[in-house]
Amino acid sequence: MGKLIPMEGNQAVAEAMRQINPDVVAAYPITPSTEAVQIFARFVADGLVDTNYVAVESEHSAMSACIAASLAGARVMNVTAAQGLALMWEMLYIAASMRTPVVLSVANRALSGNINIHCDHSDAMGARDAGWIQLWGENVQEAYDNLIQAVVIGERRDVRLPVMNNYDGFLVSHSYELMELEEDAAVREFVGEPVYVRPMLDVSNPYTVGALDLWDFYHEHKRGQWEAYGPAKQAVVEVGQAFGERFGRYYGLLDPYYLDDADLVIVALGSTAGTIKDVVEQRRERGEKAGLLKIRCFRPFPLEEVADALSSAKAVAVMDRAAGFGSGWGTVYPEILTALYHKGLVLPTVDYIYGLGGRMILPEEIHQVYDELAQVAAAGGTAEPLRWLGVRV
Amino acid sequence: MPKSIKQLTEAPQRITGGHRLCPGCAEPTIVRQVLMAAGDRPIIAANATGCLEVSSSVFPYTAWKIPWIHLAFENAAAVIAGVEAAYQQWRRKGLIAPDVRYGLVAFAGDGGTYDIGLQALSGMAERWHDCVFVCLNNEAYMNTGVQRSSATPYGANTTTSPAGRVIPGKPVHRKDLTMIMAAHDIPYVAQVAPALPPLWRHLINAAEKAFEYEGPAFLNVLSPCPLGWIHDSSRTPEIAKLAVDTCFWPIYEVDHGAWKLLYKPKEKLPIEAYLETQGRFRHLMRGDQGAQVRKEMQAWVDYKWEQVLKLCGEA
């Protein structure tokens, strides 16, 4: 049995890393993820883990060393945020292309400029097409649980992809919540021993990694990589189920809340989903059929599942904590529309850009979204499908 | 102990012929000699993006008979550091026999070393990873068509420091990366060249030491480039020797802090003896402006040579 203790998100991430005891952690501190690296460095210093902790000189080198160590034959992890993730950008694609199951926890933070250290989703959203599996946690418990599952998902032989464990900067990374910390042995048993696939350190089977790959093969190699995302989606489901069977907390691609009969649905990811759950309960008490669709796995995008989940809604609002500059929308909204269109579903929808750079999102504002959504549903649509929430204009 | 030629030739062949590097390119010679010097220990090589990488790994072919990894341009040092981190874990776990020591080596051009790769290199050295970093220094970005780097000599004509009617090639001197690496106080640093006998021997000896010592080692190897330097492909080792004989490229080592000059030319040749062999300096061989640049180059060579002599206790 685990035990209930209060923990911060960064602490929970560091604890999960301690329990997983990865071979190599190459990390560079950056707010708001720094504390996770600090706590883990202390675990190393105190001999609580066997990890070779490489205190690299930049996030670019952090990700480079992680990919190389993974290819050499190591279970590797890393933690970052915002500019750190942006500096890794080149290597993020390479991590996925080289099929390395690197696990990266990201305390989501706004990208510069101007510089801002607080939460939004522009960092991870900017990396959404890099080929990583993206899990999005709502709270401290999920940051912990998702990290443990990430190891198993990424390392599955039919997946072999890097996994990003997203948790909101400060809102989760620095918030104390009561969470269930599982026993070390149980976590280690769940993640199992690492399986090294074609490790370079096995010098008896030399091969060339990262060759020059031109028009005659690159196209096919990208298609090969493409094939991994179906199994990856399946792995997220199966590992979430197995985790539930072992620890009692079940996970899937999506986390619906009062969704089955909901007329008015908000789609969200990250900690705001928690706020929305409270508001949903309040609106339900008033007799309104409000619901939430939390996206836990944004990559691979659960296209069919999202469409199915929204098929009986009367109106849908999407909460976007990153602006897709020049696209006219946030970053999640177009994906939701694609899912609906794919199923032939035509619903009134609204995209809300909110909470950039850590702008507070309050229950009153979620109420506002439901109020507006009710109007949109009644009108059967809106001439104003893109709205900025809580902005002074 | 320096290996005999017979011993060297007995080392496993780790890079094969059939790669696509230019005729006369010094890089495969350097790579082959460095890897011969590594003896029979298992070798894993990392490679920065560059001539060697693109020419030796055109999928589905490879010239490498050892585990070889390329991820990007600026990060060869971080990549080999990552391999080393995993290697140490394999040793700890007993997956590698205690008496077996791998040779972990990174190859990068001067771009991947002096410029875009400098940060990762400095970090790797400071963190004391047990590996050898070899700079294949052809003094410009040759892979992409001869653009200047911070290793490009003063006055050299490159596509981004062209010798024009007003500006006679690169307007500033190259930086001294070997000394920068020596300032990291790592076990071994050497500046060497694949030059005519007997000088090539120093390259081999330096590589042997670099693999032997625990901790990071750095080799800065001048790598004549017929394409970018504009010389006949048959003259590569000769031009490398002229670089040493003019003291344009002094060869020396810093072995655990001990500076040692590896070769002192009997007669220090004027810089022109080196410049006149290469098209990249052709514009300097005529006119008042050329003469002025040559004079400044000679003064800079003299200054650096005196500096090296002093550090090596030869002054």
XYZ file of C-alpha atoms in Angstrom:
708
model
C 0.000 0.000 0.000
C 1.132 3.504 -0.715
C 0.864 6.251 1.812
C -0.891 9.584 1.671
C 1.495 12.467 2.107
C 1.531 16.110 1.078
C 3.894 16.805 -1.782
C 4.722 19.378 -4.385
C 4.634 18.428 -8.046
C 8.391 18.724 -8.438
C 8.908 16.665 -5.328
C 6.538 13.995 -6.595
C 8.388 13.888 -9.910
C 11.711 13.566 -8.106
C 10.285 10.833 -5.873
C 9.059 8.894 -8.895
C 12.498 9.255 -10.437
C 14.078 7.960 -7.248
C 11.786 4.960 -7.232
C 12.347 4.248 -10.924
C 16.102 4.604 -10.371
C 17.008 5.381 -14.001
C 20.471 4.610 -15.345
C 21.174 8.134 -16.507
C 19.681 11.539 -15.782
C 21.163 14.403 -17.767
C 19.429 17.603 -16.795
C 19.828 21.338 -16.625
C 17.865 23.304 -14.070
C 15.212 25.744 -15.210
C 12.346 27.369 -13.362
C 9.828 25.995 -12.480
C 11.279 22.486 -12.819
C 14.559 23.226 -11.037
C 13.458 21.819 -7.738
C 12.876 18.371 -9.242
C 16.490 18.342 -10.442
C 17.729 19.608 -7.073
C 15.856 16.999 -5.101
C 17.032 14.283 -7.437
C 20.636 15.495 -7.203
C 20.297 15.122 -3.435
C 19.072 11.546 -3.878
C 22.176 10.871 -5.955
C 24.436 12.533 -3.402
C 22.886 10.514 -0.607
C 23.271 7.262 -2.506
C 19.540 6.595 -2.676
C 19.743 5.875 -6.394
C 22.307 4.260 -8.673
C 21.748 6.861 -11.361
C 24.617 8.440 -13.217
C 23.530 12.057 -12.918
C 25.119 14.237 -15.594
C 24.869 17.908 -14.680
C 25.126 19.152 -18.245
C 25.805 22.719 -19.303
C 22.582 23.263 -21.262
C 19.276 21.689 -22.131
C 20.510 21.023 -25.639
C 23.300 18.913 -24.234
C 20.882 17.409 -21.711
C 18.677 16.034 -24.443
C 21.663 15.093 -26.616
C 23.222 13.123 -23.771
C 19.890 11.504 -22.935
C 19.367 10.325 -26.501
C 22.946 9.065 -26.754
C 22.783 7.286 -23.401
C 19.486 5.702 -24.380
C 20.972 4.451 -27.640
C 24.085 3.278 -25.837
C 21.950 1.251 -23.448
C 20.396 3.152 -20.576
C 17.034 4.067 -19.127
C 17.185 7.847 -19.116
C 15.224 10.757 -17.731
C 15.282 14.490 -17.744
C 13.265 17.417 -16.455
C 12.810 20.840 -18.002
C 10.457 23.696 -18.852
C 9.866 26.519 -21.306
C 13.126 27.891 -22.717
C 14.826 24.647 -21.795
C 12.376 22.695 -23.888
C 12.740 25.255 -26.652
C 16.511 24.863 -26.595
C 16.028 21.105 -26.896
C 13.746 21.533 -29.881
C 16.219 20.249 -32.445
C 16.952 17.211 -30.317
C 13.304 16.459 -29.523
C 12.722 15.422 -33.121
C 15.897 13.367 -33.096
C 14.870 11.621 -29.878
C 11.664 10.466 -31.527
C 13.274 9.672 -34.867
C 15.953 7.553 -33.197
C 13.132 5.789 -31.332
C 14.616 6.430 -27.906
C 12.255 6.025 -24.953
C 13.594 9.091 -23.165
C 11.237 10.288 -20.453
C 11.074 14.043 -19.986
C 9.030 15.755 -17.317
C 8.019 19.277 -18.255
C 6.793 21.809 -15.704
C 4.853 23.752 -18.316
C 5.795 27.392 -18.502
C 5.296 30.268 -20.909
C 7.831 30.781 -23.646
C 9.687 34.074 -23.924
C 9.325 36.832 -24.952
C 8.848 38.640 -22.879
C 10.379 36.419 -20.319
C 7.854 34.951 -17.932
C 8.371 32.071 -15.560
C 4.747 31.120 -14.976
C 2.436 28.522 -16.383
C 1.061 28.184 -19.794
C 1.304 25.451 -22.381
C 3.240 27.162 -25.125
C 6.392 25.141 -24.397
C 4.994 21.646 -24.855
C 2.478 22.748 -27.483
C 5.384 24.050 -29.525
C 6.803 20.536 -29.461
C 3.553 18.756 -30.205
C 4.582 17.493 -33.614
C 8.110 16.468 -32.642
C 7.052 12.855 -32.317
C 6.820 12.580 -28.557
C 4.029 10.944 -26.655
C 2.512 13.713 -24.530
C 0.774 13.000 -21.252
C -0.802 15.928 -19.416
C -1.353 15.753 -15.679
C -3.904 17.703 -13.716
C -2.364 17.597 -10.278
C 0.544 16.330 -8.198
C -0.750 12.770 -8.123
C -1.021 12.658 -11.877
C 2.433 14.130 -12.391
C 3.710 11.247 -10.297
C 1.511 8.554 -11.820
C 2.094 9.705 -15.399
C 5.857 9.653 -14.948
C 5.789 6.056 -13.766
C 3.557 5.044 -16.661
C 5.666 7.010 -19.152
C 8.585 4.658 -18.615
C 6.521 1.604 -19.427
C 4.714 3.191 -22.375
C 7.864 4.493 -24.046
C 9.870 1.317 -23.600
C 7.274 -1.021 -25.035
C 8.857 -2.821 -27.929
C 6.092 -1.831 -30.335
C 6.344 1.813 -29.260
C 9.944 2.864 -28.517
C 9.165 6.553 -28.390
C 10.066 9.372 -26.012
C 7.391 10.448 -23.550
C 6.747 13.912 -22.178
C 5.188 14.127 -18.736
C 3.552 17.538 -18.621
C 2.489 19.180 -15.375
C 1.626 22.828 -14.946
C 4.473 25.033 -13.771
C 3.955 26.420 -10.257
C 0.267 25.443 -10.242
C 1.334 21.821 -9.924
C 5.120 21.970 -9.672
C 5.045 24.147 -6.546
C 1.658 23.258 -5.075
C 1.383 20.950 -2.120
C -1.314 18.363 -2.465
C -2.097 15.224 -0.615
C -1.026 12.390 -2.831
C -0.505 8.695 -2.601
C 3.152 7.774 -2.746
C 3.461 4.127 -3.690
C 6.013 1.798 -2.205
C 9.409 1.778 -3.874
C 9.295 -1.934 -4.577
C 5.830 -1.707 -6.108
C 6.917 1.078 -8.463
C 10.091 -0.749 -9.436
C 8.122 -3.874 -10.111
C 5.636 -1.941 -12.238
C 8.278 -0.337 -14.429
C 10.402 -3.499 -14.515
C 14.026 -3.783 -15.489
C 15.009 -1.722 -18.503
C 15.250 -3.588 -21.787
C 18.020 -2.243 -23.976
C 17.232 -2.618 -27.652
C 20.321 -2.814 -29.865
C 22.498 -1.040 -27.299
C 25.570 0.521 -28.848
C 27.580 -0.592 -25.833
C 27.191 -4.125 -27.158
C 30.238 -3.653 -29.331
C 29.945 -7.148 -30.744
C 26.995 -5.918 -32.812
C 28.211 -2.623 -34.191
C 25.870 -0.483 -36.204
C 25.593 3.041 -37.518
C 23.146 5.360 -35.760
C 22.033 8.608 -37.314
C 23.228 8.071 -40.863
C 22.849 10.542 -43.677
C 19.397 9.683 -44.960
C 18.437 11.250 -48.265
C 15.443 11.296 -50.587
C 15.819 7.611 -51.387
C 15.121 6.351 -47.843
C 14.150 9.221 -45.513
C 10.550 9.195 -46.719
C 10.186 5.500 -45.877
C 11.884 5.947 -42.527
C 9.417 8.677 -41.591
C 6.601 6.372 -42.635
C 8.083 3.704 -40.402
C 8.094 6.128 -37.502
C 4.482 7.039 -38.311
C 3.489 3.422 -37.720
C 4.531 3.652 -34.069
C 1.793 6.046 -32.997
C -1.040 3.549 -33.292
C 0.657 1.130 -30.899
C 1.645 4.119 -28.765
C -1.979 5.096 -28.301
C -2.816 1.521 -27.445
C 0.051 1.426 -24.967
C -1.215 4.537 -23.185
C -4.571 2.792 -22.739
C -3.155 -0.550 -21.656
C -0.552 0.812 -19.306
C -3.158 3.149 -17.786
C -5.362 0.128 -17.196
C -2.526 -1.943 -15.734
C -1.566 0.953 -13.484
C -5.147 1.127 -12.243
C -5.224 -2.582 -11.547
C -2.002 -2.317 -9.587
C -2.472 0.970 -7.763
C -6.190 1.692 -7.970
C -5.951 4.809 -10.086
C -7.035 4.144 -13.664
C -5.907 6.219 -16.618
C -6.873 6.429 -20.247
C -6.415 8.716 -23.210
C -9.150 10.995 -21.925
C -10.577 11.780 -18.533
C -14.290 12.554 -18.879
C -16.129 14.203 -16.020
C -19.940 14.207 -16.025
C -19.665 13.809 -19.736
C -22.118 11.066 -20.650
C -25.235 13.211 -20.673
C -23.520 16.607 -20.878
C -24.940 19.271 -23.160
C -22.270 21.861 -22.488
C -18.756 20.488 -22.602
C -15.450 22.146 -21.900
C -12.313 20.506 -23.265
C -9.154 21.213 -21.276
C -5.831 19.813 -20.219
C -3.592 20.463 -17.246
C -4.509 21.842 -13.861
C -7.410 23.933 -15.142
C -9.297 20.664 -15.519
C -9.396 20.509 -11.730
C -10.962 23.948 -11.493
C -13.459 22.987 -14.158
C -14.463 19.861 -12.229
C -15.472 22.030 -9.267
C -17.486 24.297 -11.521
C -19.118 21.325 -13.244
C -20.336 20.105 -9.864
C -21.756 23.531 -9.040
C -23.548 23.733 -12.368
C -24.845 20.211 -12.034
C -26.318 21.206 -8.658
C -28.212 23.891 -10.526
C -29.486 21.271 -12.922
C -27.329 22.250 -15.859
C -25.874 19.422 -17.886
C -22.305 20.619 -17.755
C -19.370 18.311 -18.418
C -15.651 18.215 -18.903
C -13.478 16.348 -21.349
C -9.941 16.351 -20.042
C -7.334 15.341 -22.548
C -4.731 13.297 -20.790
C -2.912 12.052 -23.883
C -2.504 14.822 -26.435
C 0.005 12.893 -28.538
C -0.831 10.550 -30.101
C -4.017 12.555 -30.462
C -7.050 10.418 -29.619
C -9.033 11.485 -32.639
C -11.756 8.836 -32.585
C -12.099 8.907 -28.841
C -12.494 12.683 -28.715
C -15.140 12.593 -31.414
C -17.032 9.827 -29.630
C -16.804 11.664 -26.327
C -18.226 14.850 -27.840
C -20.828 13.259 -30.095
C -23.816 14.051 -27.873
C -22.757 17.537 -26.760
C -24.819 20.555 -27.746
C -21.870 22.943 -27.613
C -18.182 22.589 -26.926
C -15.658 25.073 -25.561
C -11.960 24.373 -25.851
C -9.594 25.870 -23.291
C -6.304 26.749 -24.917
C -3.372 27.793 -22.763
C -1.183 28.514 -25.772
C -1.804 30.803 -28.712
C -1.179 29.418 -32.158
C 0.061 32.704 -33.533
C -1.030 33.206 -37.094
C -3.323 30.185 -37.082
C -6.247 32.162 -35.704
C -6.721 29.694 -32.844
C -5.160 28.162 -29.823
C -3.326 24.908 -30.310
C -5.869 22.350 -29.075
C -8.959 23.742 -30.786
C -8.036 22.832 -34.368
C -7.385 19.269 -33.246
C -10.822 19.051 -31.674
C -12.414 20.391 -34.843
C -10.518 17.819 -36.873
C -11.841 15.072 -34.643
C -15.418 16.331 -34.977
C -15.178 16.830 -38.723
C -13.685 13.401 -39.112
C -16.840 11.939 -37.596
C -19.140 14.239 -39.536
C -20.138 16.025 -36.344
C -21.151 19.639 -36.699
C -21.440 21.315 -33.303
C -21.287 24.884 -32.082
C -17.747 25.309 -30.796
C -15.770 28.094 -29.161
C -12.056 28.406 -28.565
C -10.942 30.188 -25.399
C -7.364 31.375 -25.101
C -6.663 31.811 -21.420
C -4.070 31.854 -18.685
C -1.015 32.895 -20.696
C 2.095 33.559 -18.669
C 0.421 32.338 -15.505
C -2.626 34.605 -15.698
C -4.907 33.286 -12.981
C -7.935 31.309 -14.081
C -10.760 31.518 -11.563
C -13.938 29.467 -11.125
C -15.937 32.594 -12.015
C -14.294 32.584 -15.420
C -15.127 28.943 -15.941
C -18.703 29.837 -15.048
C -18.500 32.569 -17.641
C -17.422 30.000 -20.220
C -20.381 27.747 -19.372
C -22.737 30.749 -19.456
C -21.473 31.749 -22.857
C -21.556 28.169 -24.015
C -25.223 27.935 -23.032
C -25.907 30.982 -25.216
C -23.919 29.483 -28.080
C -25.830 26.212 -27.742
C -29.163 28.016 -27.725
C -28.220 30.073 -30.749
C -26.884 27.017 -32.536
C -23.535 28.666 -33.162
C -21.573 31.862 -32.761
C -20.075 34.548 -34.900
C -17.277 34.825 -32.377
C -15.671 31.361 -32.177
C -12.340 32.658 -30.826
C -12.388 34.405 -27.481
C -9.708 35.542 -25.072
C -10.626 34.861 -21.489
C -9.666 37.262 -18.728
C -7.822 39.654 -20.989
C -7.768 43.459 -20.710
C -8.334 44.957 -24.126
C 54.593 3.039 -24.799
C 54.471 4.246 -28.385
C 53.358 1.428 -30.642
C 55.515 0.171 -33.472
C 54.256 0.446 -37.019
C 53.777 -3.294 -37.007
C 51.644 -3.047 -33.869
C 49.673 -0.209 -35.385
C 48.905 -2.161 -38.510
C 47.659 -5.020 -36.370
C 44.923 -2.850 -34.843
C 41.426 -3.638 -36.089
C 40.373 -1.658 -39.146
C 37.504 0.424 -37.852
C 36.785 2.616 -40.842
C 36.773 1.078 -44.280
C 37.555 2.439 -47.700
C 34.680 3.283 -49.984
C 33.608 6.328 -48.021
C 32.936 9.451 -50.041
C 35.482 11.897 -48.665
C 37.442 13.866 -51.268
C 40.733 12.581 -52.650
C 43.512 14.097 -50.588
C 41.259 14.891 -47.644
C 43.254 14.462 -44.447
C 40.264 13.426 -42.375
C 40.181 9.680 -43.119
C 43.943 9.515 -42.603
C 43.618 11.179 -39.227
C 40.646 9.053 -38.224
C 42.381 5.860 -39.269
C 45.567 6.767 -37.415
C 43.726 7.849 -34.278
C 41.773 4.605 -34.255
C 44.895 2.544 -34.907
C 46.492 4.199 -31.907
C 43.537 3.090 -29.803
C 44.848 -0.460 -30.028
C 42.476 -3.348 -29.625
C 40.150 -1.842 -27.015
C 36.481 -1.662 -28.035
C 35.701 1.690 -29.621
C 32.498 3.680 -29.920
C 32.612 6.814 -32.032
C 30.397 9.871 -32.041
C 30.451 12.236 -34.959
C 29.291 15.798 -35.336
C 27.546 16.753 -38.542
C 30.213 17.532 -41.100
C 32.301 16.158 -43.942
C 33.283 12.972 -42.153
C 29.735 12.255 -41.077
C 27.997 12.829 -44.386
C 30.677 11.029 -46.351
C 30.952 7.929 -44.214
C 27.316 7.139 -43.461
C 25.213 7.542 -46.584
C 22.312 5.239 -45.833
C 22.133 2.284 -46.478
C 25.926 2.206 -46.534
C 28.390 2.838 -43.769
C 32.168 2.962 -43.626
C 32.120 2.252 -39.904
C 32.845 -1.182 -38.512
C 32.345 0.029 -34.946
C 29.292 1.420 -33.155
C 28.988 4.937 -34.509
C 26.533 7.658 -33.653
C 25.639 10.973 -35.182
C 22.803 13.072 -33.805
C 23.467 16.696 -34.726
C 26.084 19.341 -35.445
C 26.813 21.107 -32.174
C 26.593 18.243 -29.739
C 29.239 15.580 -30.459
C 30.737 16.200 -27.019
C 27.354 15.879 -25.330
C 26.616 12.744 -27.336
C 29.848 11.037 -26.353
C 29.195 12.217 -22.774
C 25.841 10.454 -22.906
C 27.434 7.296 -24.252
C 30.030 7.522 -21.499
C 27.344 7.964 -18.841
C 25.690 4.752 -20.021
C 29.071 3.050 -20.278
C 29.860 3.815 -16.632
C 26.521 2.288 -15.685
C 27.248 -0.862 -17.664
C 30.536 -1.145 -15.832
C 28.809 -0.653 -12.496
C 26.214 -3.291 -13.368
C 28.850 -5.726 -14.533
C 27.570 -5.739 -18.112
C 31.127 -4.930 -19.171
C 33.945 -7.009 -17.738
C 36.012 -5.076 -15.158
C 39.227 -5.519 -17.139
C 37.721 -4.159 -20.358
C 38.031 -0.458 -20.992
C 36.275 1.080 -23.950
C 37.671 3.875 -26.031
C 35.005 6.511 -26.538
C 35.855 9.040 -29.187
C 34.127 12.011 -30.757
C 35.070 13.465 -34.132
C 34.033 16.950 -35.141
C 35.193 19.553 -37.587
C 36.258 23.000 -36.511
C 32.649 24.160 -36.748
C 31.545 21.413 -34.384
C 34.490 22.199 -32.102
C 35.496 25.860 -32.173
C 32.122 27.377 -32.891
C 28.724 25.750 -32.564
C 30.190 22.822 -30.625
C 32.306 24.773 -28.138
C 29.781 24.913 -25.319
C 29.144 21.178 -25.333
C 32.872 20.511 -25.587
C 33.686 22.749 -22.647
C 30.918 21.157 -20.593
C 32.113 17.654 -21.404
C 35.679 18.522 -20.427
C 34.642 20.185 -17.182
C 32.512 17.177 -16.220
C 35.473 14.906 -16.794
C 33.916 12.332 -19.088
C 36.312 9.548 -19.964
C 36.586 10.124 -23.703
C 38.684 11.543 -26.500
C 37.506 14.512 -28.543
C 39.213 14.904 -31.896
C 38.877 18.117 -33.846
C 39.385 17.520 -37.566
C 40.419 21.077 -38.124
C 40.264 22.111 -41.754
C 39.828 25.700 -40.719
C 36.448 26.427 -42.279
C 33.006 24.905 -42.833
C 34.068 22.751 -45.727
C 31.063 20.453 -45.783
C 28.757 23.293 -46.740
C 31.101 25.024 -49.141
C 33.993 26.714 -47.365
C 32.471 29.252 -45.009
C 34.743 30.889 -42.452
C 34.923 29.630 -38.887
C 36.718 30.922 -35.826
C 39.497 28.488 -36.802
C 39.954 30.172 -40.173
C 43.281 32.005 -40.340
C 43.588 35.716 -40.824
C 43.536 36.657 -44.481
C 42.112 33.368 -45.748
C 39.654 33.534 -48.606
C 36.421 31.733 -47.782
C 32.908 32.136 -49.149
C 31.853 34.161 -46.109
C 35.143 36.007 -45.747
C 35.827 36.482 -49.438
C 38.946 38.203 -50.649
C 37.392 41.245 -52.234
C 38.603 44.462 -53.755
C 38.526 46.131 -50.343
C 38.701 43.406 -47.716
C 41.508 40.859 -48.200
C 39.858 37.739 -46.772
C 39.130 37.005 -43.137
C 39.715 40.229 -41.200
C 40.533 38.686 -37.807
C 42.878 36.030 -36.483
C 41.728 32.550 -35.549
C 41.214 31.762 -31.899
C 43.503 29.368 -30.065
C 41.227 26.548 -29.097
C 44.030 24.228 -28.046
C 44.981 26.680 -25.317
C 41.348 27.122 -24.363
C 41.114 23.366 -23.884
C 44.422 23.292 -22.008
C 42.907 25.862 -19.670
C 40.296 23.250 -18.756
C 43.126 21.391 -16.974
C 42.062 18.061 -18.414
C 44.496 15.134 -18.455
C 45.622 15.524 -22.019
C 45.536 18.113 -24.774
C 47.555 18.006 -27.961
C 47.867 20.024 -31.123
C 49.092 17.787 -33.924
C 48.988 17.284 -37.683
C 48.904 14.423 -40.216
C 52.187 15.622 -41.651
C 55.008 13.980 -43.530
C 57.320 11.670 -41.574
C 58.455 11.874 -38.912
C 55.737 14.271 -37.772
C 52.731 11.945 -38.238
C 54.173 9.878 -35.416
C 53.267 12.617 -32.948
C 49.643 12.367 -33.996
C 49.654 8.633 -33.268
C 51.469 9.054 -29.972
C 49.103 11.783 -28.886
C 46.084 9.641 -29.743
C 47.578 6.718 -27.853
C 47.964 8.812 -24.734
C 44.530 10.327 -25.181
C 42.939 6.877 -25.122
C 45.158 5.672 -22.317
C 44.442 8.379 -19.769
C 41.307 8.332 -17.672
C 39.210 11.412 -18.187
C 38.771 13.786 -21.071
C 41.390 14.307 -23.763
C 41.377 16.758 -26.634
C 43.263 16.510 -29.913
C 43.323 19.456 -32.268
C 44.440 17.996 -35.575
C 45.117 20.246 -38.526
C 43.356 18.719 -41.515
C 44.419 20.047 -44.919
C 41.482 20.302 -47.299
C 42.269 20.282 -51.023
C 38.795 21.653 -51.788
C 38.752 24.570 -49.380
C 42.444 25.329 -49.109
C 42.788 24.860 -52.839
C 45.792 22.644 -53.216
C 46.614 19.537 -55.179
C 45.248 16.441 -53.476
C 48.707 14.851 -53.516
C 50.209 17.550 -51.280
C 48.197 17.056 -48.081
C 50.931 15.648 -45.778
C 53.457 18.063 -47.243
C 51.262 21.093 -46.583
C 50.607 19.850 -43.067
C 54.367 19.687 -42.563
C 54.804 23.205 -43.918
C 52.234 24.391 -41.391
C 54.477 22.976 -38.688
C 57.769 24.108 -40.221
C 56.535 27.691 -40.543
C 55.313 27.505 -36.923
C 51.876 28.381 -38.233
C 50.716 25.167 -36.512
C 53.108 24.330 -33.685
C 52.684 20.771 -32.519
C 52.753 20.308 -28.784
C 51.028 18.507 -25.948
C 49.850 19.383 -22.487
C 50.123 16.165 -20.540
C 48.644 16.560 -17.068
C 49.663 20.186 -17.108
C 53.136 19.573 -18.515
C 53.614 21.514 -21.745
C 55.899 19.858 -24.237
C 56.871 20.945 -27.706
C 56.697 17.850 -29.886
C 58.746 19.187 -32.753
C 60.922 22.218 -33.278
C 61.788 22.979 -36.873
C 65.546 23.239 -37.450
C 64.848 26.280 -39.549
C 61.649 28.241 -39.002
C 60.352 28.890 -42.522
C 58.717 32.190 -43.442
C 54.937 32.122 -43.561
C 55.043 32.586 -47.328
C 56.390 29.042 -47.680
C 53.035 27.863 -46.349
C 50.783 30.480 -47.926
C 52.049 29.959 -51.452
C 50.941 26.321 -51.433
C 47.267 27.189 -51.141
C 44.725 28.986 -53.247
C 42.938 30.369 -50.201
C 45.910 32.678 -49.673
C 46.619 33.402 -53.350
C 45.318 36.978 -53.127
C 47.872 37.682 -50.423
C 50.807 36.901 -52.678
C 50.481 40.106 -54.672
C 50.220 43.863 -54.141
C 50.870 46.124 -51.175
C 47.804 44.984 -49.329
C 48.879 41.340 -49.667
C 52.312 42.199 -48.380
C 50.789 44.025 -45.426
C 48.565 41.056 -44.534
C 51.490 38.642 -44.851
C 53.499 40.865 -42.539
C 50.714 40.847 -39.983
C 50.349 37.082 -40.318
C 54.064 36.601 -39.743
C 53.946 38.842 -36.684
C 51.023 36.842 -35.310
C 52.759 33.507 -36.029
C 55.896 34.786 -34.271
C 53.892 35.937 -31.287
C 52.054 32.615 -30.955
C 55.251 30.630 -31.494
C 57.034 32.514 -28.720
C 54.057 31.903 -26.498
C 54.203 28.154 -27.152
C 57.975 28.067 -26.665
C 57.621 29.799 -23.322
C 54.864 27.508 -22.137
C 56.903 24.484 -23.231
C 60.010 25.764 -21.464
C 61.880 26.162 -24.736
C 62.247 29.928 -24.738
